[in-house]
């Protein structure tokens, strides 16, 4: 179970690295390889956003400046999921090596994956074809407000800090003794700090994702479209 999850995190991390390389190489191109790379980048991205390359001439200095700003913004959107994959991968390896952490690791995997299911469902709804049932504003808003946001809040903003982090902070005497026996007493405190610090960092990254989830630009367009249709 832990090996399968670690393989998935490593697979997703490699996808993000490839996406960033494609963005650096072909981020502002139009047509040919650049167009193909832009479509591939949209498939690799994991936060529900898409990259739109500049279609203007590259000889204009103002166009080059806009292209660099667009590439910088697009690159920044990859850092959050990349950091999360790296941290989760490290936590999975630690939970696999030390049996005292496996229950916490299993609960953490379940809560994160449950939230990810509805995040992916929202992404499917947003990027469905225009004439699809999934693309209807009522369906997209229902998935967003009734499914994705509640599960995100419960799994990532309640269970993660108040169950997992609390247990790791105050109920971790067993695995600390195990680490001290395997390595040395000094290593136990260091790994304890790194483990809990990683959980705090994941919580902070989830706060960033939650802000984007609430103010997603595509959702704003869908709400605006729904208001125009109702008129």
XYZ file of C-alpha atoms in Angstrom:
231
model
C 0.000 0.000 0.000
C 2.717 2.468 0.980
C 4.904 1.439 -1.943
C 2.005 1.976 -4.367
C 1.361 5.447 -2.946
C 5.065 6.304 -3.085
C 5.168 5.182 -6.720
C 2.176 7.414 -7.504
C 3.780 10.436 -5.824
C 7.050 9.826 -7.683
C 5.139 9.431 -10.952
C 3.297 12.737 -10.401
C 6.521 14.483 -9.428
C 8.193 13.361 -12.670
C 5.199 14.633 -14.641
C 5.564 18.063 -13.048
C 9.281 18.154 -13.819
C 8.598 17.272 -17.475
C 5.882 19.946 -17.603
C 8.250 22.617 -16.317
C 10.897 21.583 -18.853
C 8.350 21.796 -21.681
C 7.258 25.197 -20.431
C 10.847 26.456 -20.403
C 11.559 25.114 -23.887
C 8.280 25.774 -25.717
C 6.264 27.967 -23.340
C 5.770 30.882 -25.694
C 5.754 29.120 -29.047
C 2.705 28.923 -31.272
C 2.095 26.076 -33.658
C 4.225 22.997 -34.277
C 6.057 21.626 -31.285
C 5.116 24.598 -29.122
C 1.389 24.041 -29.604
C 1.789 20.332 -28.864
C 3.814 21.108 -25.731
C 1.207 23.581 -24.485
C -1.530 20.972 -24.771
C 0.653 18.431 -22.995
C 1.382 20.912 -20.194
C -2.355 21.312 -19.649
C -2.644 17.567 -19.109
C 0.227 17.442 -16.631
C -0.875 20.307 -14.431
C -2.513 19.181 -11.209
C -4.243 22.270 -9.776
C -7.035 22.658 -12.317
C -5.431 25.502 -14.266
C -4.204 25.664 -17.832
C -1.373 27.440 -19.593
C -2.224 29.688 -22.523
C 0.811 30.569 -24.659
C 1.273 33.954 -26.230
C 0.302 34.056 -29.890
C 1.977 37.330 -30.843
C 5.223 37.923 -32.671
C 8.422 37.368 -30.696
C 10.131 40.378 -32.277
C 8.161 42.870 -30.201
C 9.978 43.695 -26.897
C 6.651 44.242 -25.138
C 5.481 40.809 -26.312
C 8.681 39.219 -25.010
C 8.159 40.892 -21.645
C 4.578 39.612 -21.439
C 5.744 36.164 -22.427
C 8.347 36.109 -19.636
C 5.754 37.243 -17.088
C 3.328 34.571 -18.301
C 6.005 31.881 -18.105
C 6.986 33.026 -14.596
C 3.364 32.853 -13.427
C 2.901 29.436 -14.984
C 6.115 28.127 -13.444
C 5.062 29.358 -10.021
C 1.803 27.392 -10.236
C 3.833 24.172 -10.446
C 5.869 24.718 -7.291
C 3.027 24.064 -4.837
C 2.060 20.605 -6.183
C 5.740 19.744 -6.697
C 6.596 20.607 -3.100
C 3.594 18.659 -1.860
C 4.632 15.564 -3.830
C 8.196 15.769 -2.481
C 7.036 16.175 1.125
C 4.410 13.432 0.916
C 6.930 11.100 -0.711
C 9.383 11.696 2.147
C 6.648 11.136 4.742
C 5.582 7.900 3.043
C 9.146 6.597 3.122
C 9.399 7.475 6.819
C 6.047 5.844 7.614
C 7.087 2.731 5.718
C 10.412 2.422 7.543
C 9.020 2.991 11.044
C 5.999 0.885 11.971
C 4.850 3.351 14.631
C 4.010 5.853 11.881
C 2.033 3.539 9.615
C -1.375 4.220 11.139
C -0.835 7.954 10.811
C 0.408 7.453 7.260
C -2.628 5.365 6.306
C -5.062 7.970 7.690
C -3.153 10.748 5.943
C -3.201 8.942 2.592
C -6.927 8.246 2.867
C -7.871 11.840 3.716
C -5.679 13.388 1.021
C -6.866 10.936 -1.647
C -10.529 11.438 -0.716
C -10.133 15.173 -1.176
C -8.188 14.655 -4.410
C -11.064 12.633 -5.913
C -13.383 15.626 -5.728
C -10.652 18.016 -6.860
C -10.224 15.895 -9.980
C -14.008 15.751 -10.435
C -14.110 19.551 -10.343
C -11.325 19.691 -12.917
C -13.271 17.319 -15.175
C -16.362 19.518 -14.857
C -14.509 22.752 -15.588
C -12.683 21.444 -18.663
C -15.504 19.347 -20.099
C -16.748 20.266 -23.613
C -19.065 23.264 -23.811
C -22.089 21.173 -24.809
C -21.440 18.515 -22.163
C -23.726 17.940 -19.183
C -20.706 18.225 -16.887
C -19.962 21.725 -18.211
C -23.323 23.171 -17.209
C -22.872 26.018 -14.699
C -25.301 24.375 -12.271
C -23.328 21.113 -12.302
C -19.935 22.821 -11.975
C -21.110 24.983 -9.079
C -22.725 21.986 -7.354
C -19.500 19.983 -7.618
C -17.515 22.966 -6.358
C -19.716 24.148 -3.499
C -21.371 20.944 -2.310
C -18.659 18.307 -2.898
C -15.170 19.715 -3.433
C -15.026 22.547 -0.897
C -16.654 20.637 2.028
C -14.448 17.558 1.578
C -11.373 19.774 1.178
C -12.138 21.640 4.401
C -12.846 18.459 6.364
C -9.959 16.346 5.060
C -7.189 18.908 4.655
C -8.078 21.696 7.088
C -9.627 19.684 9.946
C -8.372 16.077 9.893
C -4.818 16.964 8.882
C -4.039 19.535 11.609
C -6.392 18.420 14.412
C -6.055 14.634 14.077
C -2.799 13.762 12.293
C -0.637 16.643 13.481
C -2.017 16.478 17.007
C -1.345 12.751 17.172
C 2.172 13.176 15.768
C 2.935 15.938 18.272
C 1.514 14.467 21.480
C 1.067 10.721 20.907
C 4.352 9.782 19.252
C 6.286 8.303 22.170
C 6.243 4.792 20.677
C 7.907 5.612 17.369
C 10.331 8.020 19.043
C 11.587 5.144 21.204
C 11.812 2.958 18.096
C 13.910 5.548 16.268
C 16.141 6.015 19.315
C 16.817 2.282 19.430
C 17.579 2.038 15.716
C 19.785 5.135 15.466
C 20.630 7.205 18.500
C 18.693 9.411 20.967
C 19.696 12.579 19.111
C 18.256 11.344 15.815
C 14.829 10.804 17.371
C 14.340 14.495 18.163
C 15.612 15.537 14.725
C 13.255 13.216 12.855
C 10.419 14.229 15.170
C 10.981 17.874 14.241
C 11.297 17.109 10.528
C 8.144 14.957 10.476
C 5.947 17.480 12.257
C 7.470 20.359 10.329
C 6.618 18.574 7.077
C 2.993 18.164 8.204
C 2.850 21.887 9.020
C 4.264 22.710 5.590
C 1.658 20.509 3.876
C -1.037 22.321 5.849
C 0.337 25.691 4.687
C 0.380 24.500 1.054
C -3.221 23.345 1.431
C -4.163 26.830 2.610
C -2.684 28.233 -0.607
C -4.606 25.667 -2.638
C -7.800 26.435 -0.712
C -7.516 30.122 -1.583
C -7.133 29.223 -5.251
C -10.048 26.809 -4.978
C -12.311 29.555 -3.676
C -11.223 32.173 -6.233
C -10.576 29.998 -9.278
C -10.635 32.190 -12.436
C -12.554 29.599 -14.481
C -15.241 29.398 -11.802
C -15.617 33.166 -11.942
C -16.202 32.926 -15.682
C -18.776 30.165 -15.190
C -20.648 32.183 -12.544
C -20.604 35.215 -14.845
C -21.871 33.060 -17.714
C -24.667 31.708 -15.542
C -25.711 35.259 -14.601
C -25.849 36.291 -18.247
C -27.972 33.273 -19.168
C -30.415 33.882 -16.292
C -30.993 37.426 -17.562
